[in-house]
Amino acid sequence: MNTGSTTTTFRVKDYDLAATLMSGQVFRWDRRDEGWIGVVGARWVHLRSHDCSLAAETVEPVSDWDWLARFLQVDISLNEVLLTFPGDEPMRAAVAACRGLRVLRQDPWECLASFILSSTKQIVQIRQVISLLSRKFGVPLPVPPSYAPAFAFPSPVRLAGATEAELRFCKMGFRAPYLLAVARKVASGKFDLDRLREMPLAVARNELMTLPGVGQKIADCVLLFAYGAQSAFPLDVWVLKALRQLYFPWKRASIQQLRRFATGHFGPNAGYAQQYLFHYVRTKMKMRSPKPKRTSLARVEKK
DNA sequence: TACCAGGAGAGCG
DNA sequence: CGCTCTCATGGT
């Protein structure tokens, strides 16, 4: 009988693990021991990147690693994805800046809940809120000796039984009633996350947008990051700025114009392209303070 | 200290 | 449709 192992290796080329785990798709991974610590489903996982492979370690023996291969999307040929990108200069620069960035495949509930909590928050804050939420409501998981405690992402049923005040204690502010309402809909079966898989993309998107706290941007994030909708194109403030500066520096493009441009321009893997643009503007372009502040004048004068 | 953050919803014309 | 305001909270 095969009881499995606590370690495995995935052979994969062009996989920038650090960029992928820290590019605002997932919010629960921390650097440690030359690698990364995180939770996938109900398992504590340690990941480490090598030249042409990813090494994984769990606490309890695993006989079937499909769940992790799926999360990491190690079977995707990055080159085939990149070949579908438009050959324009901004896209070329974005890819060159971070070849190896991947789009993960997350659990739908964790992804949906996480992005409901993401609105108008910085990534570091999102990480903090989700950490507090998991610690307070998540099931504790076995971890190796000397490692920090780890928790599963709280289930819809668990959160549905919480109060708004308890959620607000996790510093999620006005997003608390949204998360609570959505948790209750999912827990009660009134909203079926599995059913979205069988729907055409536009229908699934509209379904998600019926949920409180879920608009176009968050719906697109969930479709892209959890359901594998490669053409979904989350349009957030960063990607907006990137499109305006890189593609329309000469005019004031409205958000609707940019949305239409994006869905037509970036092809079948538009979501993947979006992730490269997002990472590119956040790490390389340093487009801080798009409009001059009055207060900065005094500072300049002082200099 | 002010501004801003992987937005969404409600109220308005 | 498109604009504006508000929501809570911490980072820079």
XYZ file of C-alpha atoms (C1' of nucleotides) in Angstrom:
328
model
C 0.000 0.000 0.000
C 1.330 3.394 -0.979
C 1.116 5.788 1.944
C 2.620 8.626 -0.037
C 5.357 11.075 0.759
C 5.672 14.508 2.321
C 7.788 15.840 -0.535
C 7.559 16.046 -4.305
C 9.084 17.873 -7.244
C 7.424 19.461 -10.251
C 9.566 19.857 -13.340
C 8.761 23.255 -14.809
C 10.548 25.970 -16.762
C 10.068 29.727 -16.540
C 8.369 29.785 -13.170
C 9.034 32.869 -11.052
C 7.624 31.634 -7.771
C 8.321 34.813 -5.812
C 6.681 37.096 -8.351
C 3.726 34.749 -8.705
C 3.054 34.448 -4.973
C 3.516 38.169 -4.329
C 1.700 39.615 -7.335
C -1.629 40.238 -5.628
C -3.378 37.023 -6.657
C -2.945 35.247 -3.336
C -2.437 36.830 0.053
C -1.323 34.123 2.453
C 2.238 33.229 1.445
C 5.330 34.176 3.424
C 8.992 33.875 2.637
C 10.925 31.484 4.859
C 13.949 29.190 4.617
C 14.884 30.130 1.052
C 11.322 29.266 0.096
C 7.690 30.014 0.772
C 5.193 28.918 3.418
C 1.489 28.846 2.685
C -1.747 26.937 2.896
C -3.499 25.201 0.025
C -6.880 23.812 0.955
C -6.393 22.064 4.289
C -2.644 21.555 3.974
C 0.362 23.506 5.163
C 2.840 23.705 2.280
C 6.464 24.718 1.868
C 7.552 25.589 -1.667
C 11.020 26.131 -2.982
C 12.120 27.157 -6.436
C 15.032 25.570 -8.306
C 16.423 25.983 -11.814
C 13.957 23.789 -13.671
C 11.664 22.620 -10.901
C 9.566 23.450 -7.885
C 10.025 21.442 -4.704
C 7.105 21.007 -2.335
C 6.855 19.730 1.199
C 3.846 19.007 3.382
C 3.433 17.812 6.950
C 1.325 14.713 6.438
C 2.075 12.206 3.658
C 0.420 12.824 0.302
C -0.237 10.107 -2.262
C -1.791 12.299 -4.950
C -0.319 15.753 -5.642
C -2.849 16.838 -8.238
C -4.312 19.491 -5.924
C -0.958 21.266 -5.764
C -0.116 20.838 -9.445
C -3.483 22.409 -10.184
C -2.948 25.321 -7.779
C 0.485 26.055 -9.222
C -0.628 25.400 -12.819
C 2.630 23.612 -13.520
C 1.245 21.952 -16.645
C 0.698 25.271 -18.403
C 3.172 26.057 -21.158
C 4.105 29.644 -20.461
C 5.601 30.089 -23.918
C 2.323 29.189 -25.572
C 0.558 31.784 -23.441
C 3.137 34.485 -24.152
C 2.882 33.823 -27.885
C -0.753 34.930 -27.825
C 0.149 38.353 -26.396
C 0.148 41.365 -28.732
C 3.629 42.217 -29.980
C 3.524 45.874 -29.023
C 6.269 47.578 -27.088
C 4.513 47.979 -23.704
C 3.607 44.291 -23.630
C 7.126 43.317 -24.615
C 8.546 45.424 -21.801
C 6.102 44.023 -19.251
C 7.004 40.438 -20.137
C 10.724 41.181 -20.237
C 10.488 42.708 -16.775
C 9.174 39.518 -15.243
C 9.299 36.404 -17.376
C 8.045 33.520 -15.287
C 5.085 35.231 -13.685
C 2.157 32.811 -13.593
C -1.559 32.885 -12.971
C -2.512 30.443 -10.220
C -5.719 28.422 -9.914
C -7.296 29.084 -6.537
C -10.219 27.741 -4.592
C -13.286 29.793 -5.641
C -14.567 30.535 -2.145
C -11.214 31.697 -0.786
C -10.664 33.779 -3.902
C -14.108 35.368 -3.796
C -13.893 36.175 -0.100
C -10.353 37.502 -0.415
C -11.195 39.899 -3.207
C -14.332 41.139 -1.460
C -11.909 42.154 1.281
C -9.494 43.702 -1.223
C -11.505 46.711 -2.310
C -9.687 49.996 -1.721
C -7.015 48.319 0.343
C -3.315 47.941 -0.226
C -1.955 44.444 -0.681
C -0.154 44.516 2.670
C -3.429 45.395 4.365
C -5.343 42.691 2.518
C -2.775 40.198 3.734
C -3.226 41.398 7.294
C -7.027 41.183 7.209
C -7.002 37.689 5.718
C -4.415 36.566 8.229
C -6.560 37.816 11.111
C -9.669 36.242 9.603
C -7.999 32.862 9.139
C -6.522 32.901 12.620
C -9.858 33.746 14.187
C -12.171 31.508 12.160
C -10.006 28.977 10.328
C -9.324 25.388 11.353
C -5.792 25.018 12.778
C -3.563 22.841 10.642
C -0.619 20.613 11.566
C 2.717 22.306 10.975
C 6.285 21.042 11.417
C 8.006 21.691 14.754
C 9.261 25.257 15.239
C 6.997 26.682 12.552
C 4.325 29.287 13.163
C 0.715 28.086 13.498
C -1.230 27.775 10.252
C -4.941 27.865 9.576
C -7.232 26.834 6.756
C -9.152 29.628 5.107
C -12.480 29.817 6.990
C -15.379 28.030 5.334
C -18.566 29.804 4.221
C -20.492 28.000 6.971
C -18.090 29.161 9.636
C -18.222 32.781 8.498
C -21.983 32.636 8.053
C -22.208 31.932 11.760
C -20.133 34.959 12.680
C -21.436 38.394 13.563
C -20.607 41.579 11.719
C -18.873 42.878 14.832
C -16.610 39.821 14.937
C -15.684 40.334 11.302
C -14.989 44.025 11.850
C -12.594 42.996 14.580
C -10.461 41.624 11.732
C -10.114 45.204 10.452
C -12.152 44.731 7.312
C -14.300 47.807 7.986
C -17.208 48.424 5.654
C -16.487 45.179 3.797
C -17.730 43.138 6.792
C -21.444 43.188 5.873
C -20.553 42.237 2.291
C -18.486 39.238 3.334
C -21.103 38.156 5.856
C -23.952 38.340 3.342
C -21.990 36.437 0.709
C -20.877 33.775 3.210
C -24.517 33.234 4.173
C -25.657 32.965 0.569
C -22.961 30.424 -0.232
C -23.380 28.470 3.003
C -27.142 28.202 2.562
C -26.827 27.018 -1.015
C -28.647 30.070 -2.378
C -25.492 30.793 -4.331
C -23.712 27.786 -5.806
C -20.070 28.421 -6.635
C -19.748 25.101 -8.483
C -22.608 25.943 -10.809
C -20.623 28.882 -12.230
C -18.301 26.412 -13.906
C -21.027 25.276 -16.277
C -22.034 28.785 -17.345
C -20.811 30.888 -20.251
C -18.317 33.463 -19.048
C -20.622 36.477 -19.370
C -23.394 34.708 -17.462
C -21.082 33.617 -14.663
C -19.808 37.168 -14.451
C -23.314 38.571 -14.063
C -24.095 35.940 -11.449
C -21.068 36.935 -9.385
C -22.030 40.598 -9.701
C -25.385 39.917 -8.052
C -23.449 39.354 -4.826
C -23.101 42.357 -2.522
C -19.628 43.830 -2.660
C -18.853 42.205 -5.999
C -18.623 44.488 -9.031
C -16.949 44.050 -12.398
C -13.388 44.109 -11.128
C -13.804 41.557 -8.346
C -15.953 39.318 -10.546
C -13.169 39.317 -13.135
C -10.556 38.515 -10.490
C -12.547 35.504 -9.304
C -13.169 34.278 -12.854
C -9.496 34.609 -13.750
C -7.842 33.408 -10.562
C -10.291 30.674 -9.498
C -12.177 29.526 -12.595
C -9.417 29.723 -15.170
C -11.180 32.280 -17.368
C -8.008 33.354 -19.158
C -9.747 36.140 -21.059
C -11.154 37.862 -17.959
C -9.441 41.215 -17.534
C -9.612 42.760 -14.035
C -9.406 46.527 -14.498
C -8.140 48.070 -11.270
C -6.530 51.436 -10.587
C -3.057 50.155 -11.438
C -3.979 48.529 -14.725
C -6.014 51.631 -15.609
C -2.972 53.836 -15.083
C -0.825 51.410 -17.050
C -3.181 51.358 -20.022
C -3.527 55.149 -20.026
C 0.175 55.799 -19.788
C 1.395 53.009 -22.045
C -1.302 52.918 -24.710
C -3.196 56.249 -24.589
C -0.801 58.912 -23.317
C -2.231 61.454 -25.743
C -5.878 61.461 -24.679
C -8.277 61.053 -21.809
C -9.616 57.560 -22.310
C -12.703 56.689 -20.273
C -12.829 53.502 -18.276
C -15.369 52.052 -20.713
C -13.134 52.825 -23.684
C -10.196 51.169 -21.971
C -12.297 48.147 -21.098
C -13.316 47.730 -24.726
C -9.736 48.220 -25.878
C -8.450 45.639 -23.420
C -10.905 42.886 -24.341
C -10.141 43.383 -28.008
C -6.426 43.934 -27.835
C -4.903 41.368 -25.501
C -6.333 38.184 -26.971
C -7.465 34.871 -25.485
C -5.088 35.198 -22.531
C -5.937 38.810 -21.713
C -6.069 38.035 -18.019
C -2.567 36.668 -18.097
C -1.397 39.785 -19.969
C -3.148 41.935 -17.396
C -1.184 40.224 -14.639
C 2.071 41.092 -16.377
C 0.977 44.722 -16.785
C -0.096 44.875 -13.152
C 3.191 43.518 -11.901
C 5.131 45.718 -14.305
C 3.598 49.033 -13.231
C 3.793 48.160 -9.573
C 7.429 47.124 -9.572
C 9.121 49.005 -12.398
C 7.312 52.126 -13.446
C 7.065 53.802 -10.043
C 4.217 56.034 -11.154
C 3.666 57.676 -7.817
C 1.783 60.956 -7.407
C 0.170 61.255 -10.857
C -0.991 64.763 -9.998
C 1.167 67.345 -8.230
C 0.078 68.028 -4.689
C -0.048 71.488 -3.226
C 1.698 70.254 -0.139
C 4.631 68.999 -2.157
C 5.234 72.542 -3.344
C 6.215 73.702 0.096
C 8.512 70.725 0.400
C 10.186 71.550 -2.879
C 10.525 75.223 -1.931
C 12.066 74.178 1.332
C 14.691 72.248 -0.550
C -0.067 65.506 7.952
C -2.478 64.456 3.800
C -3.179 61.209 0.309
C -4.018 56.696 -1.258
C -5.164 51.781 -1.565
C -6.041 45.185 -6.974
C -14.015 49.065 -5.458
C -18.730 48.999 -4.895
C -23.176 51.008 -4.116
C -26.296 54.677 -3.765
C -27.953 59.119 -5.086
C -28.151 62.455 -8.475
C -29.026 64.903 -13.156
C -24.989 56.605 -18.863
C -21.522 59.299 -16.059
C -20.489 61.891 -12.069
C -19.758 62.290 -6.885
C -19.865 60.777 -2.169
C -19.256 57.498 1.358
C -17.737 53.453 3.490
C -12.840 51.774 7.468
C -8.334 51.509 8.170
C -3.413 51.574 7.864
C 0.903 52.519 4.879
C 3.837 55.846 3.013
